[in-house]
Coordinates of C-alpha atoms and ligand atoms in Angstrom, one line a residue:
M1 CA -65.8 76.8 44.6
T2 CA -65.7 77.1 48.4
S3 CA -63.0 75.2 50.3
G4 CA -63.5 72.5 52.8
G5 CA -65.8 70.0 50.9
S6 CA -64.9 66.3 50.6
F7 CA -62.8 65.5 47.6
F8 CA -62.0 61.8 47.1
I9 CA -60.3 60.8 43.9
T10 CA -58.9 57.5 42.6
T11 CA -56.6 56.0 40.0
P12 CA -57.5 52.7 38.5
I13 CA -55.8 49.9 40.5
Y14 CA -53.0 48.5 38.3
Y15 CA -52.3 44.9 37.4
P16 CA -48.9 44.1 38.9
S17 CA -48.5 41.2 36.4
D18 CA -45.7 43.3 34.8
V19 CA -43.7 46.4 35.4
P20 CA -45.2 49.9 35.0
H21 CA -44.8 52.0 31.9
I22 CA -45.4 55.7 31.3
G23 CA -49.1 55.1 30.5
H24 CA -49.6 54.0 34.1
G25 CA -47.5 56.9 35.2
Y26 CA -49.6 59.3 33.2
T27 CA -52.9 58.3 35.0
T28 CA -51.2 58.4 38.3
V29 CA -49.7 61.9 38.0
A30 CA -52.9 63.3 36.6
V31 CA -54.8 62.1 39.7
D32 CA -52.1 63.3 42.0
A33 CA -52.1 66.8 40.4
L34 CA -55.9 67.0 40.9
A35 CA -55.6 65.8 44.4
R36 CA -52.8 68.1 45.3
W37 CA -54.7 71.1 43.9
H38 CA -57.8 70.3 46.0
R39 CA -55.7 69.5 49.1
Q40 CA -54.0 72.8 48.6
S41 CA -57.4 74.5 48.4
G42 CA -58.4 73.3 51.8
D43 CA -60.7 70.5 50.6
D44 CA -60.9 67.4 52.7
T45 CA -58.9 65.5 50.1
W46 CA -58.2 61.8 49.8
M47 CA -56.2 60.1 47.0
L48 CA -56.4 56.4 46.6
T49 CA -54.3 54.2 44.3
G50 CA -53.3 50.6 44.4
T51 CA -53.0 47.2 42.7
D52 CA -55.4 44.7 41.2
E53 CA -53.9 41.4 42.1
H54 CA -56.3 38.6 41.3
G55 CA -57.3 37.0 38.0
Q56 CA -56.0 34.8 35.3
K57 CA -53.5 37.2 34.0
M58 CA -51.7 37.3 37.3
M59 CA -51.8 33.5 37.7
R60 CA -50.2 33.1 34.3
A61 CA -47.5 35.7 34.9
A62 CA -46.6 34.0 38.2
A63 CA -46.6 30.6 36.6
A64 CA -44.3 31.8 33.8
N65 CA -41.9 33.0 36.4
G66 CA -42.1 29.9 38.5
V67 CA -43.6 31.4 41.7
S68 CA -47.0 31.5 43.4
P69 CA -49.3 34.4 42.5
Q70 CA -48.9 35.9 45.9
E71 CA -45.1 35.8 45.7
W72 CA -45.3 37.3 42.3
V73 CA -47.5 40.3 43.3
D74 CA -45.6 40.8 46.5
K75 CA -42.4 41.1 44.5
L76 CA -43.8 43.4 41.8
V77 CA -45.6 45.7 44.2
A78 CA -42.5 46.0 46.4
E79 CA -39.9 46.4 43.6
E80 CA -41.9 48.2 41.0
W81 CA -45.3 49.6 41.8
S82 CA -44.7 51.2 45.2
P83 CA -41.4 52.7 44.1
L84 CA -43.2 54.2 41.0
L85 CA -45.0 56.6 43.4
E86 CA -41.8 57.9 44.8
T87 CA -40.2 58.2 41.3
L88 CA -43.1 60.4 40.2
D89 CA -43.4 62.3 43.5
V90 CA -47.0 61.1 44.1
A91 CA -48.6 62.1 47.4
N92 CA -51.3 59.4 47.6
D93 CA -53.1 59.0 51.0
D94 CA -53.5 55.3 50.7
F95 CA -52.4 52.3 48.6
I96 CA -54.9 49.4 48.4
R97 CA -54.0 45.9 47.3
T98 CA -56.9 43.5 46.5
T99 CA -55.1 40.7 48.3
Q100 CA -55.3 42.7 51.6
E101 CA -57.6 41.3 54.3
R102 CA -59.5 44.6 54.5
H103 CA -60.4 44.4 50.9
E104 CA -61.3 40.7 50.8
T105 CA -63.7 40.8 53.7
R106 CA -65.4 44.0 52.7
A107 CA -65.7 42.8 49.1
Q108 CA -67.4 39.6 50.3
K109 CA -69.7 41.7 52.4
F110 CA -70.7 43.8 49.4
W111 CA -71.5 40.8 47.1
Q112 CA -73.4 39.1 49.9
S113 CA -75.6 42.1 50.2
I114 CA -76.3 42.2 46.5
Y115 CA -77.0 38.4 46.6
D116 CA -79.4 39.0 49.6
R117 CA -81.2 41.7 47.6
G118 CA -82.0 39.2 44.8
Y119 CA -79.7 40.5 42.0
I120 CA -77.7 37.2 41.6
Y121 CA -78.6 33.9 39.9
A122 CA -76.7 30.9 38.7
G123 CA -76.4 30.0 35.0
E124 CA -74.3 28.4 32.3
Y125 CA -72.0 30.5 30.2
E126 CA -70.0 30.2 27.0
A127 CA -68.2 33.1 25.5
L128 CA -64.8 34.4 24.2
Y129 CA -62.6 35.7 26.9
C130 CA -59.5 38.0 26.7
V131 CA -57.1 37.4 29.5
G132 CA -55.3 40.7 28.7
C133 CA -58.5 42.6 29.3
E134 CA -59.8 40.1 31.8
E135 CA -63.1 40.3 30.0
F136 CA -65.7 38.4 28.0
K137 CA -65.5 40.5 24.9
P138 CA -68.5 42.0 23.2
D139 CA -68.9 41.2 19.5
A140 CA -67.8 44.8 18.5
E141 CA -64.4 44.1 20.0
I142 CA -63.7 40.8 18.4
V143 CA -61.7 40.9 15.2
E144 CA -60.0 38.4 12.9
G145 CA -56.4 37.8 13.7
T146 CA -53.5 38.4 11.3
G147 CA -50.0 37.1 10.9
A148 CA -49.3 34.3 13.4
F149 CA -53.0 34.5 14.5
E150 CA -54.5 34.3 11.1
G151 CA -57.8 32.3 11.2
L152 CA -58.3 33.0 15.0
M153 CA -60.5 35.5 16.7
V154 CA -58.4 38.1 18.5
C155 CA -59.1 41.0 21.0
A156 CA -59.3 44.4 19.2
I157 CA -57.1 46.0 22.0
H158 CA -54.5 43.3 22.6
S159 CA -54.5 41.6 19.2
K160 CA -54.1 38.3 21.0
P161 CA -56.3 35.2 20.5
L162 CA -59.5 35.0 22.6
E163 CA -60.2 31.9 24.6
L164 CA -63.6 30.1 24.5
L165 CA -64.7 29.5 28.0
H166 CA -67.6 27.4 29.1
E167 CA -68.4 27.5 32.8
K168 CA -71.1 27.4 35.4
N169 CA -71.2 31.0 36.6
Y170 CA -73.1 33.3 38.9
F171 CA -74.7 36.3 37.1
F172 CA -75.4 39.8 38.2
K173 CA -78.7 41.2 36.8
L174 CA -77.0 44.1 35.1
S175 CA -79.8 44.2 32.4
E176 CA -82.2 45.4 35.0
F177 CA -80.3 48.7 35.4
S178 CA -80.4 50.1 31.9
D179 CA -83.2 52.6 32.6
Q180 CA -81.6 53.8 35.9
L181 CA -78.3 54.2 34.2
I182 CA -79.8 56.3 31.4
E183 CA -81.5 58.4 34.0
L184 CA -78.2 58.9 35.8
Y185 CA -76.4 60.1 32.7
R186 CA -79.4 62.5 32.0
S187 CA -79.7 63.9 35.5
Q188 CA -76.0 64.2 36.2
P189 CA -74.6 65.5 32.9
D190 CA -71.1 65.5 34.3
F191 CA -71.2 61.9 35.5
V192 CA -69.1 60.8 32.5
R193 CA -66.6 63.2 31.0
P194 CA -65.4 64.2 28.5
E195 CA -68.5 64.6 26.3
S196 CA -67.3 62.1 23.7
A197 CA -66.9 59.4 26.4
K198 CA -70.4 60.1 27.7
N199 CA -71.9 59.7 24.3
E200 CA -70.1 56.4 23.9
V201 CA -71.4 55.1 27.2
I202 CA -75.0 56.2 26.5
A203 CA -75.0 54.5 23.1
F204 CA -73.7 51.3 24.7
V205 CA -76.3 51.2 27.4
Q206 CA -79.1 52.1 24.9
Q207 CA -78.3 49.0 22.9
G208 CA -79.4 47.0 26.0
L209 CA -77.3 45.4 28.7
K210 CA -76.6 41.8 29.2
D211 CA -76.3 40.2 32.6
L212 CA -72.8 40.0 33.8
S213 CA -70.9 36.8 34.8
I214 CA -69.4 37.6 38.2
S215 CA -67.7 34.3 39.2
R216 CA -65.1 31.9 37.9
S217 CA -64.8 28.3 39.0
A218 CA -61.9 27.0 36.8
F219 CA -59.2 28.4 39.1
D220 CA -59.0 29.7 42.7
W221 CA -56.8 32.8 42.6
G222 CA -59.4 35.2 43.8
I223 CA -61.8 36.1 46.6
P224 CA -64.2 33.2 47.4
I225 CA -67.8 33.9 46.6
P226 CA -69.4 34.2 50.1
W227 CA -72.4 31.9 49.4
D228 CA -70.4 29.3 47.3
S229 CA -66.7 28.9 48.0
S230 CA -66.2 26.7 44.9
H231 CA -66.2 30.0 42.9
V232 CA -64.1 33.1 43.1
L233 CA -65.2 36.6 42.2
Y234 CA -64.6 37.7 38.7
V235 CA -61.5 39.9 38.9
W236 CA -63.2 43.1 37.7
I237 CA -66.0 43.1 40.1
D238 CA -63.5 42.4 42.9
A239 CA -61.2 45.2 41.7
L240 CA -63.9 47.9 41.3
L241 CA -64.8 47.4 44.9
N242 CA -61.4 48.8 46.0
Y243 CA -63.0 52.3 45.6
V244 CA -65.2 51.7 48.6
T245 CA -63.3 49.0 50.5
G246 CA -60.4 51.5 50.6
V247 CA -62.5 54.1 52.4
G248 CA -64.1 51.9 55.1
Y249 CA -67.1 50.3 53.4
G250 CA -68.5 47.6 55.6
S251 CA -66.5 48.3 58.7
D252 CA -65.7 52.0 59.2
E253 CA -68.9 53.8 58.6
E254 CA -67.5 57.2 59.6
D255 CA -64.7 57.0 57.2
F256 CA -67.0 55.8 54.4
Q257 CA -69.5 58.6 55.0
R258 CA -66.7 61.1 55.0
R259 CA -65.1 60.0 51.7
W260 CA -67.8 58.4 49.5
P261 CA -68.8 59.2 46.8
G262 CA -65.6 60.0 45.0
Y263 CA -64.3 60.7 41.5
H264 CA -62.6 58.1 39.3
V265 CA -60.1 58.9 36.6
V266 CA -59.5 56.1 34.2
G267 CA -58.1 55.3 30.8
K268 CA -60.8 55.2 28.1
D269 CA -60.2 51.4 27.7
I270 CA -61.8 50.8 31.0
L271 CA -64.5 53.4 30.9
R272 CA -67.4 50.9 30.6
F273 CA -66.5 49.1 33.7
H274 CA -66.5 52.4 35.6
A275 CA -69.5 54.2 34.0
V276 CA -71.8 51.2 33.5
I277 CA -71.0 48.2 35.6
W278 CA -69.7 50.0 38.7
P279 CA -72.7 52.4 39.2
A280 CA -75.1 49.5 38.6
M281 CA -73.3 47.5 41.3
L282 CA -73.7 50.4 43.7
M283 CA -77.3 50.9 42.8
A284 CA -77.9 47.2 43.5
A285 CA -76.3 47.5 46.8
G286 CA -78.3 50.6 47.7
L287 CA -75.2 52.9 47.8
D288 CA -74.4 56.2 46.2
V289 CA -73.0 56.2 42.7
P290 CA -69.6 58.0 42.1
R291 CA -69.6 61.7 41.7
G292 CA -68.1 61.3 38.3
V293 CA -65.9 59.3 36.0
F294 CA -63.3 61.0 33.8
A295 CA -61.8 59.1 30.9
H296 CA -58.5 60.2 29.6
G297 CA -56.9 59.2 26.3
W298 CA -54.0 56.8 25.6
L299 CA -50.4 57.5 25.2
L300 CA -49.7 56.2 21.7
V301 CA -46.6 54.7 20.2
G302 CA -46.7 54.4 16.4
G303 CA -50.4 55.3 16.5
E304 CA -51.3 52.4 18.9
K305 CA -51.9 52.3 22.6
M306 CA -48.6 51.9 24.4
S307 CA -48.5 48.6 26.1
K308 CA -46.1 46.2 27.7
S309 CA -47.7 43.2 25.9
K310 CA -46.9 44.8 22.5
A311 CA -43.4 45.7 23.8
T312 CA -44.0 49.4 23.3
G313 CA -43.9 50.2 27.1
I314 CA -41.4 52.8 28.2
A315 CA -40.4 52.7 31.9
P316 CA -41.1 56.0 33.7
T317 CA -37.6 55.9 35.2
T318 CA -36.1 56.2 31.7
L319 CA -37.6 59.7 31.5
V320 CA -37.3 60.7 35.1
D321 CA -33.6 59.8 35.3
T322 CA -32.9 62.3 32.5
F323 CA -35.5 65.1 32.9
G324 CA -36.6 64.7 36.6
S325 CA -40.0 64.0 38.1
D326 CA -41.3 67.5 37.7
A327 CA -40.6 67.6 34.0
F328 CA -42.3 64.2 33.6
R329 CA -45.4 65.5 35.4
F330 CA -45.3 68.8 33.5
Y331 CA -44.8 67.3 30.1
F332 CA -47.6 64.7 30.1
L333 CA -50.0 66.9 31.9
S334 CA -49.5 70.0 29.7
A335 CA -48.7 68.5 26.3
I336 CA -51.8 66.2 26.0
A337 CA -55.3 67.6 26.1
F338 CA -56.7 65.6 29.1
G339 CA -59.3 63.4 27.6
Q340 CA -57.6 62.9 24.2
D341 CA -54.9 60.6 22.9
G342 CA -51.3 61.9 22.7
S343 CA -48.1 60.6 21.1
F344 CA -45.0 60.6 23.1
S345 CA -41.6 61.4 21.6
W346 CA -38.3 62.0 23.3
E347 CA -37.6 64.9 20.9
D348 CA -40.9 66.6 21.8
M349 CA -40.2 66.1 25.5
A350 CA -36.7 67.5 25.2
A351 CA -37.9 70.5 23.2
R352 CA -40.6 71.4 25.6
Y353 CA -38.3 70.9 28.6
H354 CA -35.8 73.4 27.2
A355 CA -38.4 75.9 25.8
E356 CA -40.9 76.0 28.6
L357 CA -39.1 74.8 31.7
A358 CA -35.4 75.8 31.3
N359 CA -35.8 78.9 29.2
G360 CA -39.3 79.9 30.3
F361 CA -40.1 79.3 33.9
G362 CA -36.6 78.3 35.2
N363 CA -34.9 81.3 33.6
L364 CA -37.6 83.7 34.9
A365 CA -37.0 82.4 38.4
S366 CA -33.2 82.5 38.2
R367 CA -32.9 86.0 36.8
S368 CA -35.5 87.5 39.2
I369 CA -33.8 86.1 42.2
A370 CA -30.3 87.0 40.8
M371 CA -31.4 90.7 40.2
T372 CA -32.9 90.9 43.7
A373 CA -29.5 89.8 45.1
K374 CA -27.6 92.2 42.9
Y375 CA -29.7 95.3 43.3
F376 CA -31.3 94.9 46.7
D377 CA -28.9 92.6 48.6
G378 CA -31.4 89.8 48.3
S379 CA -34.1 91.6 50.2
V380 CA -37.6 91.9 48.6
P381 CA -37.9 95.6 47.7
E382 CA -40.9 97.7 48.6
P383 CA -42.9 98.5 45.5
A384 CA -43.4 102.2 44.7
E385 CA -46.2 103.6 42.5
Y386 CA -47.6 101.0 40.1
T387 CA -47.9 101.8 36.4
D388 CA -50.4 100.5 33.9
A389 CA -47.9 97.8 32.9
D390 CA -47.6 96.6 36.5
R391 CA -51.3 96.6 36.9
E392 CA -51.7 94.6 33.8
I393 CA -49.5 91.9 35.3
Q394 CA -51.5 92.0 38.5
K395 CA -54.8 91.5 36.6
L396 CA -53.3 88.7 34.5
V397 CA -52.1 86.9 37.6
A398 CA -55.6 87.2 39.2
D399 CA -57.3 86.0 36.0
A400 CA -54.9 83.1 35.4
A401 CA -55.4 81.8 39.0
A402 CA -59.2 82.0 38.7
N403 CA -59.2 80.4 35.3
A404 CA -56.9 77.7 36.3
D405 CA -59.1 76.8 39.3
A406 CA -62.1 76.6 36.9
A407 CA -60.2 74.4 34.5
I408 CA -59.3 72.0 37.4
E409 CA -63.0 71.8 38.3
R410 CA -63.5 70.6 34.7
F411 CA -60.6 68.1 35.2
R412 CA -58.7 69.9 32.4
I413 CA -55.2 69.9 33.9
D414 CA -53.7 70.9 30.5
Q415 CA -55.9 74.0 30.4
A416 CA -55.1 74.9 34.0
I417 CA -51.4 74.8 33.1
S418 CA -51.7 76.9 30.0
E419 CA -53.6 79.5 32.1
V420 CA -50.8 79.6 34.6
W421 CA -48.3 79.7 31.8
T422 CA -49.7 83.1 30.7
I423 CA -48.0 84.4 33.9
V424 CA -44.6 83.0 32.9
D425 CA -44.8 84.4 29.4
A426 CA -46.1 87.8 30.6
L427 CA -43.4 88.2 33.2
N428 CA -40.6 87.3 30.8
G429 CA -42.0 89.9 28.4
Y430 CA -42.3 92.4 31.2
I431 CA -38.6 92.0 32.1
T432 CA -37.6 92.5 28.5
E433 CA -39.7 95.6 28.3
T434 CA -38.8 97.2 31.6
E435 CA -35.1 96.4 31.3
P436 CA -34.3 96.4 35.0
W437 CA -30.5 96.3 34.2
V438 CA -30.9 99.7 32.5
L439 CA -33.0 101.1 35.4
A440 CA -30.2 99.9 37.8
K441 CA -27.7 102.2 36.2
D442 CA -29.8 105.3 37.1
D443 CA -30.2 106.3 40.8
A444 CA -33.2 108.4 39.9
Q445 CA -34.9 105.1 38.8
R446 CA -34.4 103.3 42.1
D447 CA -38.1 103.3 43.0
R448 CA -39.1 102.1 39.5
L449 CA -36.5 99.3 39.8
A450 CA -38.0 98.3 43.1
T451 CA -41.5 98.1 41.7
V452 CA -40.3 96.1 38.7
I453 CA -38.4 93.6 40.8
Y454 CA -41.2 93.3 43.3
T455 CA -43.6 92.6 40.4
C456 CA -41.4 89.8 39.2
L457 CA -41.0 88.3 42.7
E458 CA -44.6 88.6 43.6
G459 CA -45.5 87.0 40.2
L460 CA -43.1 84.2 41.0
R461 CA -44.7 83.8 44.4
A462 CA -48.1 83.2 42.6
L463 CA -46.4 80.8 40.2
A464 CA -44.8 78.7 42.9
V465 CA -48.2 78.3 44.6
L466 CA -50.1 77.6 41.4
L467 CA -47.6 75.2 40.0
S468 CA -46.9 73.3 43.2
P469 CA -49.6 70.6 42.4
I470 CA -48.0 70.0 39.1
M471 CA -44.3 70.4 40.0
P472 CA -43.9 69.9 43.7
E473 CA -40.1 69.6 43.7
S474 CA -39.0 72.7 41.8
T475 CA -41.8 75.0 43.3
A476 CA -40.6 74.0 46.8
K477 CA -37.1 75.1 45.9
L478 CA -38.4 78.4 44.4
W479 CA -40.6 79.0 47.5
S480 CA -37.6 78.6 49.8
A481 CA -35.5 80.9 47.6
L482 CA -38.3 83.5 47.8
G483 CA -38.1 83.3 51.6
G484 CA -41.7 81.9 51.7
A485 CA -42.9 80.9 55.1
G486 CA -44.0 77.2 55.6
E487 CA -44.4 74.8 52.8
V488 CA -45.5 75.9 49.4
A489 CA -47.7 72.8 49.2
K490 CA -49.7 74.2 52.1
Q491 CA -50.3 77.7 50.5
P492 CA -54.0 78.2 49.6
V493 CA -54.1 77.8 45.9
R494 CA -57.5 79.5 45.4
E495 CA -56.0 82.6 47.0
A496 CA -52.8 82.5 44.9
G497 CA -54.0 85.3 42.5
A498 CA -54.4 88.0 45.2
W499 CA -51.7 90.5 44.7
G500 CA -49.2 91.7 47.4
Q501 CA -48.7 88.6 49.5
L502 CA -44.9 88.6 49.4
A503 CA -43.8 91.0 52.2
P504 CA -41.2 93.6 51.4
G505 CA -38.0 93.1 53.4
T506 CA -38.2 89.3 53.1
Q507 CA -34.8 87.8 52.6
T508 CA -34.4 85.8 49.4
S509 CA -31.7 83.2 48.8
K510 CA -29.7 81.8 46.0
L511 CA -31.4 79.5 43.6
A512 CA -29.7 76.8 41.6
P513 CA -31.1 76.4 38.1
L514 CA -34.5 74.7 38.5
F515 CA -34.3 72.9 35.1
P516 CA -30.6 72.6 34.1
R517 CA -30.0 72.2 30.4
I518 CA -29.6 68.7 29.2
E519 CA -26.8 67.8 26.9
E520 CA -27.9 65.1 24.6
D521 CA -25.5 62.5 23.4
Ligands
MSP1 N1 -56.6 46.5 36.7 C1 -57.4 47.2 35.8 C2 -58.1 48.4 36.4 C3 -59.0 48.1 37.5 S1 -59.7 49.5 38.2 C4 -60.9 49.0 39.2 C5 -56.4 47.7 34.6 N2 -55.2 47.8 34.9 S2 -54.0 48.2 33.9 O1 -52.8 48.2 34.7 O2 -54.0 47.4 32.8 O3 -54.3 49.7 33.4 C6 -54.7 50.7 34.3 C7 -54.7 52.0 33.7 O4 -53.4 52.4 33.2 C8 -55.6 52.2 32.4 O5 -56.9 52.4 32.6 C9 -55.0 53.5 32.0 O6 -55.5 54.5 32.9 C10 -53.6 53.4 32.2 N3 -52.9 53.0 31.0 C11 -52.4 51.8 30.6 N4 -51.9 52.0 29.3 C12 -52.0 53.2 28.9 C13 -51.6 54.0 27.8 N5 -50.9 53.5 26.8 N6 -51.9 55.3 27.8 C14 -52.5 55.9 28.9 N7 -52.9 55.2 29.9 C15 -52.7 53.9 30.0 O7 -56.9 48.0 33.6

């Protein structure tokens, strides 16, 4: 891919009704890694994240805590959701809150335009609503309750009773968009990824779409409907709009043209909103649909989706305090195939931390830098003649870099990391085979030693650049120890595989262990 194109990517906006758990952290670091990769490739990159602050769930959380909804979201965003981004070392370009003026006025403008185009009508509605999902549930997701909820209909995701709502609502003519949506999935085969998610969406649309209730009148915590202020916008159709209100829709045309359309990464639980309702809303408004929607899997605990409401949520800080933010990012992005579910366990995380980060990457960096200090006074040696073994490393680095970039294009962060990891494994094997400590004892092997150490350092240079989007903190330390000029996060990632960028004579410096061993109690 050539550099310089626009790359706009979003996380879902999170409900700040409660504190974040590692499932939210997972989505956020995945999007951040993709954004960092593109930014580092010279693409005109923009990463947007934020919070979804209206709706009944928020009202109830606030009431349960004896404060107003606005006070509640202000507190949770300031104390929990903004700090999460720092905890996880996320380099988002913007943070949108749906209670911000910029969002509210632009969202109203959007719905007014859909109203003006004739896609809205008023009607009566009675259906079962899940406050956890903030959604009228389709029949397929309504199940009979068990235990305390025996005899009640419950949500298949939240296992909590559904509420029967009867209201006068405004409706969006979603049903008119089935054919256009099917045509979209056909003509843009990458619109929904992975393949399994796409098939699910197509099957859902093929069943026929019902019109969507877009307003609520039983409470007022939301954005007033522009043509009837006795209703507020249904929280989902307010929230989805953040993806365009956050980049200038309706007031900064230049910004909007520059960024939109973008990519959305979402958990599979909210795929339909993004791959069906959202593109239909955009079609109705006469705007471009997203470039694509990628649905990732769930972090599971005991085989079920981790969730705060089921008391299975683990706070990201619990892991970051022990392992560090880089290890958090590395673990979730490498251990789970992006698009599939994955189970988290502390033991698995600790085992991978020690095997792959401490003993694999960290040790490679420490010993290469230490040998440079010991044998060459810390100065990057000039390589002499390359042997086949050296050339194999060079080819492997070039291939890994190209394959990793291709994997990122497919949104397969896990595959990109495993490509890059072939360099870590190959260099560790190379050191074992070339035995630089033996070469160092023989003056006649001085040139060979220089080539071997250069190969290690140059391989590490490529690793620092390629892993910077995944592990910004440790790669910055490594880059500085290698004597790299400027910031590692600014080194062109698509050129990382070209051999020979580290200049002989560069002064390296001491490197503290990147991933210290963790003594478990
Ligand atoms: N507010 C809506 C999204 C609106 S986007 C226009 C919402 N918020 S949420 O806070 O409940 O969840 C947001 C996202 O968090 C999910 O889509 C998913 O990406 C992530 N996850 C929440 N729990 C998760 C797991 N257990 N595992 C992986 N990701 C999870 O839905």
